[in-house]
CSV table of C-alpha atoms in Angstrom, one decimal:
chain,number,residue,atom,x,y,z
A,1,SER,CA,-0.1,0.1,0.0
A,2,LEU,CA,1.1,3.7,-0.6
A,3,GLU,CA,1.0,4.3,3.0
A,4,ARG,CA,3.5,1.3,3.8
A,5,ASN,CA,5.7,2.5,1.0
A,6,ASP,CA,5.5,5.9,2.7
A,7,LEU,CA,6.4,4.5,6.3
A,8,GLN,CA,9.3,2.9,4.4
A,9,SER,CA,10.9,5.8,2.7
A,10,ALA,CA,10.4,7.7,6.3
A,11,HIS,CA,12.4,5.0,7.5
A,12,THR,CA,15.0,4.7,5.1
A,13,ALA,CA,15.3,8.7,6.2
A,14,LEU,CA,15.6,8.1,9.7
A,15,VAL,CA,18.1,5.6,8.9
A,16,GLY,CA,20.2,7.7,7.3
A,17,GLY,CA,19.7,10.8,9.6
A,18,LYS,CA,20.9,8.0,12.3
A,19,ALA,CA,24.1,7.3,10.5
A,20,ILE,CA,24.7,11.5,10.1
A,21,ALA,CA,24.3,11.8,13.4
A,22,LYS,CA,26.4,9.2,15.0
A,23,LYS,CA,29.1,10.4,12.4
A,24,ILE,CA,29.5,13.8,14.0
A,25,GLY,CA,29.0,12.2,17.2
A,26,VAL,CA,25.6,13.7,18.3
A,27,LEU,CA,23.9,10.5,18.5
A,28,ASP,CA,24.7,9.8,22.4
A,29,GLY,CA,23.1,13.2,23.2
A,30,ASN,CA,19.7,14.0,23.3
A,31,LEU,CA,19.3,14.2,19.7
A,32,GLY,CA,20.4,10.6,19.5
A,33,GLY,CA,17.6,9.7,22.2
A,34,LEU,CA,15.2,11.7,19.9
A,35,PHE,CA,16.0,9.9,16.5
A,36,TYR,CA,16.0,6.5,18.5
A,37,ARG,CA,12.5,7.6,19.6
A,38,HIS,CA,11.2,8.2,16.1
A,39,HIS,CA,12.6,5.1,14.9
A,40,SER,CA,10.8,3.0,17.4
A,41,THR,CA,7.6,4.7,16.1
A,42,LEU,CA,7.9,3.9,12.6
A,43,HIS,CA,8.8,0.4,13.4
A,44,LEU,CA,5.5,0.3,15.6
A,45,MET,CA,3.7,1.6,12.5
A,46,LEU,CA,5.0,-1.2,10.6
A,47,GLY,CA,4.1,-3.7,13.3
A,48,ASN,CA,7.6,-4.5,14.3
A,49,LEU,CA,7.1,-4.7,18.0
A,50,ASP,CA,10.7,-6.0,18.8
A,51,GLU,CA,12.4,-3.6,16.8
A,52,ALA,CA,10.4,-1.0,18.5
A,53,GLU,CA,11.1,-1.9,21.5
A,54,LYS,CA,15.1,-2.2,20.9
A,55,GLU,CA,15.2,1.5,19.4
A,56,LEU,CA,13.2,2.8,22.5
A,57,GLN,CA,15.4,0.4,24.8
A,58,ASN,CA,18.3,2.5,23.1
A,59,ALA,CA,16.5,5.8,23.8
A,60,GLN,CA,16.0,5.5,27.3
A,61,SER,CA,20.1,4.5,27.5
A,62,VAL,CA,20.7,8.1,26.2
A,63,TYR,CA,18.0,9.8,28.4
A,64,GLU,CA,19.2,8.2,31.5
A,65,ARG,CA,22.8,9.3,30.2
A,66,THR,CA,21.7,12.6,29.5
A,67,GLY,CA,19.4,12.9,32.5
A,68,HIS,CA,16.4,13.4,30.8
A,69,MET,CA,14.3,10.5,31.8
A,70,GLY,CA,12.3,12.8,34.1
A,71,SER,CA,11.7,15.4,31.1
A,72,PRO,CA,8.6,15.6,28.4
A,73,ALA,CA,10.7,13.4,26.4
A,74,GLY,CA,11.2,10.7,28.9
A,75,ALA,CA,7.4,10.7,29.4
A,76,ASN,CA,7.0,10.5,25.4
A,77,LEU,CA,9.4,7.6,25.8
A,78,GLN,CA,7.0,5.8,28.4
A,79,MET,CA,4.1,6.4,26.4
A,80,CYS,CA,5.8,4.8,23.4
A,81,MET,CA,6.8,1.9,25.4
A,82,GLY,CA,3.3,1.5,27.0
A,83,ARG,CA,2.0,1.4,23.3
A,84,ILE,CA,4.5,-1.9,22.6
A,85,ARG,CA,3.0,-3.6,25.6
A,86,HIS,CA,-0.5,-2.6,24.9
A,87,GLN,CA,0.1,-4.4,21.5
A,88,ARG,CA,1.6,-7.4,22.9
A,89,GLY,CA,-1.4,-7.9,25.4
A,90,GLU,CA,1.1,-6.7,28.3
A,91,LEU,CA,-2.0,-4.8,29.6
A,92,THR,CA,-0.4,-4.6,33.1
A,93,GLU,CA,3.1,-3.4,31.8
A,94,ALA,CA,1.5,-1.1,29.4
A,95,LEU,CA,-0.3,0.7,32.3
A,96,LYS,CA,2.8,0.9,34.6
A,97,CYS,CA,4.3,2.9,31.3
A,98,TYR,CA,1.2,5.0,31.0
A,99,VAL,CA,1.2,6.0,34.4
A,100,ARG,CA,5.1,6.9,34.7
A,101,ALA,CA,4.5,8.9,31.4
A,102,GLN,CA,1.5,10.8,33.5
A,103,ARG,CA,3.9,11.1,36.6
A,104,ILE,CA,6.2,12.7,34.7
A,105,ARG,CA,4.2,15.0,32.8
A,106,GLU,CA,2.4,15.9,36.4
A,107,ARG,CA,5.9,16.9,37.7
A,108,THR,CA,7.0,18.8,34.6
A,109,GLY,CA,3.8,20.9,34.5
A,110,THR,CA,3.0,19.1,31.0
A,111,SER,CA,-0.2,17.8,32.3
A,112,GLU,CA,-2.4,19.5,29.7
A,113,THR,CA,-0.6,19.0,26.6
A,114,PRO,CA,-2.0,16.6,23.6
A,115,GLU,CA,0.6,13.9,24.7
A,116,ALA,CA,-0.7,14.2,28.1
A,117,GLN,CA,-4.3,14.0,27.3
A,118,GLU,CA,-3.7,10.9,25.2
A,119,VAL,CA,-1.7,9.2,28.0
A,120,LYS,CA,-5.1,9.5,29.9
A,121,ARG,CA,-7.0,8.2,27.3
A,122,CYS,CA,-4.9,5.0,27.0
A,123,ILE,CA,-5.1,4.7,30.7
A,124,ASN,CA,-9.1,5.0,30.5
A,125,THR,CA,-8.7,2.3,28.2
A,126,LEU,CA,-6.6,-0.1,30.1
A,127,GLU,CA,-9.2,0.7,33.2
A,128,VAL,CA,-11.9,-0.6,31.4
A,129,GLU,CA,-10.0,-3.3,30.0
A,130,LEU,CA,-8.2,-4.6,33.2
A,131,GLY,CA,-11.2,-4.0,35.5
A,132,SER,CA,-11.0,-1.0,38.1
A,133,GLU,CA,-9.8,-3.1,41.1
A,134,LEU,CA,-6.8,-4.3,39.6
A,135,HIS,CA,-6.0,-1.0,37.8
A,136,ASN,CA,-6.2,0.7,41.1
A,137,ARG,CA,-3.6,-1.5,42.6
A,138,ILE,CA,-1.5,-1.3,39.3
A,139,ILE,CA,-1.3,2.5,39.5
A,140,SER,CA,-0.8,2.2,43.3
A,141,GLN,CA,2.6,0.3,42.6
A,142,ALA,CA,3.8,2.5,39.9
A,143,SER,CA,3.0,5.4,41.9
A,144,HIS,CA,5.2,4.1,44.9
A,145,ARG,CA,8.2,3.5,42.2
A,146,ASN,CA,8.3,7.0,41.2
């Protein structure tokens, strides 16, 4: 399909951009984290969950080294990881990721952004899928870790 071709083209361009970023030495900084996260999103859209997760782990590594896991970028990373877990049917783990994203958004004053609203919708969806009692227990556990 044309859409898949567009995604493949975007993927090819992003791989080229990552190669340039690596060559000029910026792949280990925040720009690298952004490249990895966007690469993960493309893999997710193409249905490559394992590759998507691998790219997110690379992004997480960069954000941890640069101190950005507690920033809106870290919240976006948690949101992406939640999507992967959700697509795999790992509902409890997905919810934990979404709650971590929401907590980061609350701490950084970005809880009213479109991304934060999407996190809230995902949490609400999982509440229905998991049942509210289990949902509340998972949120409590995830909140105590932050």
